[in-house]
Amino acid sequence: MWIYKYDDQFIYMPGEELNVNENDVIPENYTEIPPPLESYIAKYDPRSRKWKETASQNYIDSLKTKPAPNDLELLKKQNALLSKQLTKLLAMRKGGTSE
């Protein structure tokens, strides 16, 4: 069976799992209760024998990456930049400036 390690503050330590026999004594700071699959900072409660998420929403959001812009968004940005450059070039040709 697999057992899962947590530190002195009961925070799950990924990569520290051990595979032990059913009759083996579970070492200190380990539990046979698996942490949630989709957790960021799982904390074990030995009294209730359950894991809970302790990461703040700000922390979770900071780990998420923004999706890349789609082709239409990229074309809109390029069009805006090219329009601005064209306006500047036309203004320079007429002898004025456009800022």
PDB file of C-alpha atoms in Angstrom:
ATOM      1  CA  MET A   1       0.000   0.000   0.000  1.00  0.00           C
ATOM      2  CA  TRP A   2       1.101   3.569  -0.612  1.00  0.00           C
ATOM      3  CA  ILE A   3       1.681   5.978   2.265  1.00  0.00           C
ATOM      4  CA  TYR A   4       1.976   9.747   1.992  1.00  0.00           C
ATOM      5  CA  LYS A   5       4.360  12.007   3.873  1.00  0.00           C
ATOM      6  CA  TYR A   6       3.608  15.333   5.499  1.00  0.00           C
ATOM      7  CA  ASP A   7       5.985  17.739   7.241  1.00  0.00           C
ATOM      8  CA  ASP A   8       5.951  19.001  10.837  1.00  0.00           C
ATOM      9  CA  GLN A   9       3.166  21.438   9.909  1.00  0.00           C
ATOM     10  CA  PHE A  10       1.161  18.590   8.309  1.00  0.00           C
ATOM     11  CA  ILE A  11       1.723  19.893   4.757  1.00  0.00           C
ATOM     12  CA  TYR A  12       1.862  17.170   2.079  1.00  0.00           C
ATOM     13  CA  MET A  13       5.317  16.497   0.661  1.00  0.00           C
ATOM     14  CA  PRO A  14       4.899  15.352  -2.966  1.00  0.00           C
ATOM     15  CA  GLY A  15       7.445  12.817  -4.168  1.00  0.00           C
ATOM     16  CA  GLU A  16       8.005  11.386  -0.671  1.00  0.00           C
ATOM     17  CA  GLU A  17       5.466   8.567  -1.000  1.00  0.00           C
ATOM     18  CA  LEU A  18       6.449   5.068   0.030  1.00  0.00           C
ATOM     19  CA  ASN A  19       5.108   1.686  -0.961  1.00  0.00           C
ATOM     20  CA  VAL A  20       4.931  -0.555   2.130  1.00  0.00           C
ATOM     21  CA  ASN A  21       3.417  -3.916   3.004  1.00  0.00           C
ATOM     22  CA  GLU A  22      -0.065  -3.993   4.547  1.00  0.00           C
ATOM     23  CA  ASN A  23       1.320  -5.301   7.882  1.00  0.00           C
ATOM     24  CA  ASP A  24       4.140  -2.746   8.189  1.00  0.00           C
ATOM     25  CA  VAL A  25       3.962  -0.058  10.832  1.00  0.00           C
ATOM     26  CA  ILE A  26       3.345   3.337   9.246  1.00  0.00           C
ATOM     27  CA  PRO A  27       6.245   5.669  10.088  1.00  0.00           C
ATOM     28  CA  GLU A  28       5.728   8.986  11.839  1.00  0.00           C
ATOM     29  CA  ASN A  29       4.608  11.842   9.527  1.00  0.00           C
ATOM     30  CA  TYR A  30       3.043   9.406   7.053  1.00  0.00           C
ATOM     31  CA  THR A  31      -0.559   8.399   6.404  1.00  0.00           C
ATOM     32  CA  GLU A  32      -2.236   5.843   4.194  1.00  0.00           C
ATOM     33  CA  ILE A  33      -4.919   8.427   3.290  1.00  0.00           C
ATOM     34  CA  PRO A  34      -4.086   9.831  -0.165  1.00  0.00           C
ATOM     35  CA  PRO A  35      -4.179  13.618  -0.574  1.00  0.00           C
ATOM     36  CA  PRO A  36      -6.637  15.114  -3.076  1.00  0.00           C
ATOM     37  CA  LEU A  37      -5.417  14.814  -6.653  1.00  0.00           C
ATOM     38  CA  GLU A  38      -6.043  18.464  -7.482  1.00  0.00           C
ATOM     39  CA  SER A  39      -4.628  20.234  -4.471  1.00  0.00           C
ATOM     40  CA  TYR A  40      -2.069  23.023  -4.252  1.00  0.00           C
ATOM     41  CA  ILE A  41      -1.095  22.974  -0.574  1.00  0.00           C
ATOM     42  CA  ALA A  42      -2.763  19.982   1.066  1.00  0.00           C
ATOM     43  CA  LYS A  43      -2.698  19.850   4.861  1.00  0.00           C
ATOM     44  CA  TYR A  44      -3.410  16.660   6.799  1.00  0.00           C
ATOM     45  CA  ASP A  45      -5.566  16.635   9.918  1.00  0.00           C
ATOM     46  CA  PRO A  46      -4.613  13.541  11.951  1.00  0.00           C
ATOM     47  CA  ARG A  47      -7.706  13.835  14.163  1.00  0.00           C
ATOM     48  CA  SER A  48     -10.226  13.716  11.323  1.00  0.00           C
ATOM     49  CA  ARG A  49      -7.842  11.725   9.102  1.00  0.00           C
ATOM     50  CA  LYS A  50      -8.618  14.036   6.175  1.00  0.00           C
ATOM     51  CA  TRP A  51      -6.707  16.398   3.913  1.00  0.00           C
ATOM     52  CA  LYS A  52      -7.826  19.959   3.250  1.00  0.00           C
ATOM     53  CA  GLU A  53      -6.704  22.656   0.814  1.00  0.00           C
ATOM     54  CA  THR A  54      -4.864  25.502   2.539  1.00  0.00           C
ATOM     55  CA  ALA A  55      -3.709  27.553  -0.456  1.00  0.00           C
ATOM     56  CA  SER A  56      -5.343  30.956  -0.810  1.00  0.00           C
ATOM     57  CA  GLN A  57      -7.266  31.783  -3.961  1.00  0.00           C
ATOM     58  CA  ASN A  58      -4.652  34.459  -4.771  1.00  0.00           C
ATOM     59  CA  TYR A  59      -1.901  31.832  -4.615  1.00  0.00           C
ATOM     60  CA  ILE A  60      -3.863  29.431  -6.820  1.00  0.00           C
ATOM     61  CA  ASP A  61      -4.615  32.192  -9.330  1.00  0.00           C
ATOM     62  CA  SER A  62      -0.937  33.199  -9.441  1.00  0.00           C
ATOM     63  CA  LEU A  63      -0.019  29.693 -10.641  1.00  0.00           C
ATOM     64  CA  LYS A  64      -2.495  29.688 -13.501  1.00  0.00           C
ATOM     65  CA  THR A  65      -1.184  30.864 -16.858  1.00  0.00           C
ATOM     66  CA  LYS A  66      -3.137  33.119 -19.144  1.00  0.00           C
ATOM     67  CA  PRO A  67      -4.170  31.468 -22.391  1.00  0.00           C
ATOM     68  CA  ALA A  68      -2.330  32.579 -25.504  1.00  0.00           C
ATOM     69  CA  PRO A  69      -4.302  35.045 -27.614  1.00  0.00           C
ATOM     70  CA  ASN A  70      -6.140  33.509 -30.532  1.00  0.00           C
ATOM     71  CA  ASP A  71      -5.392  34.384 -34.161  1.00  0.00           C
ATOM     72  CA  LEU A  72      -8.151  36.990 -34.384  1.00  0.00           C
ATOM     73  CA  GLU A  73      -6.887  38.847 -31.299  1.00  0.00           C
ATOM     74  CA  LEU A  74      -3.342  38.845 -32.720  1.00  0.00           C
ATOM     75  CA  LEU A  75      -4.569  40.198 -36.065  1.00  0.00           C
ATOM     76  CA  LYS A  76      -6.530  42.964 -34.312  1.00  0.00           C
ATOM     77  CA  LYS A  77      -3.416  44.042 -32.390  1.00  0.00           C
ATOM     78  CA  GLN A  78      -1.275  43.948 -35.526  1.00  0.00           C
ATOM     79  CA  ASN A  79      -3.887  45.954 -37.415  1.00  0.00           C
ATOM     80  CA  ALA A  80      -3.994  48.598 -34.675  1.00  0.00           C
ATOM     81  CA  LEU A  81      -0.188  48.907 -34.652  1.00  0.00           C
ATOM     82  CA  LEU A  82       0.033  49.092 -38.447  1.00  0.00           C
ATOM     83  CA  SER A  83      -2.738  51.710 -38.562  1.00  0.00           C
ATOM     84  CA  LYS A  84      -0.891  53.812 -35.985  1.00  0.00           C
ATOM     85  CA  GLN A  85       2.389  53.517 -37.930  1.00  0.00           C
ATOM     86  CA  LEU A  86       0.638  54.420 -41.193  1.00  0.00           C
ATOM     87  CA  THR A  87      -0.932  57.474 -39.598  1.00  0.00           C
ATOM     88  CA  LYS A  88       2.485  58.618 -38.355  1.00  0.00           C
ATOM     89  CA  LEU A  89       4.073  58.055 -41.780  1.00  0.00           C
ATOM     90  CA  LEU A  90       1.336  60.001 -43.552  1.00  0.00           C
ATOM     91  CA  ALA A  91       1.633  62.834 -41.065  1.00  0.00           C
ATOM     92  CA  MET A  92       5.433  62.942 -41.525  1.00  0.00           C
ATOM     93  CA  ARG A  93       4.988  63.019 -45.323  1.00  0.00           C
ATOM     94  CA  LYS A  94       2.684  66.010 -45.030  1.00  0.00           C
ATOM     95  CA  GLY A  95       5.247  67.723 -42.813  1.00  0.00           C
ATOM     96  CA  GLY A  96       3.274  67.485 -39.613  1.00  0.00           C
ATOM     97  CA  THR A  97       3.525  65.143 -36.694  1.00  0.00           C
ATOM     98  CA  SER A  98       0.953  62.850 -35.172  1.00  0.00           C
ATOM     99  CA  GLU A  99       1.587  61.776 -31.609  1.00  0.00           C
TER     100      GLU A  99
END
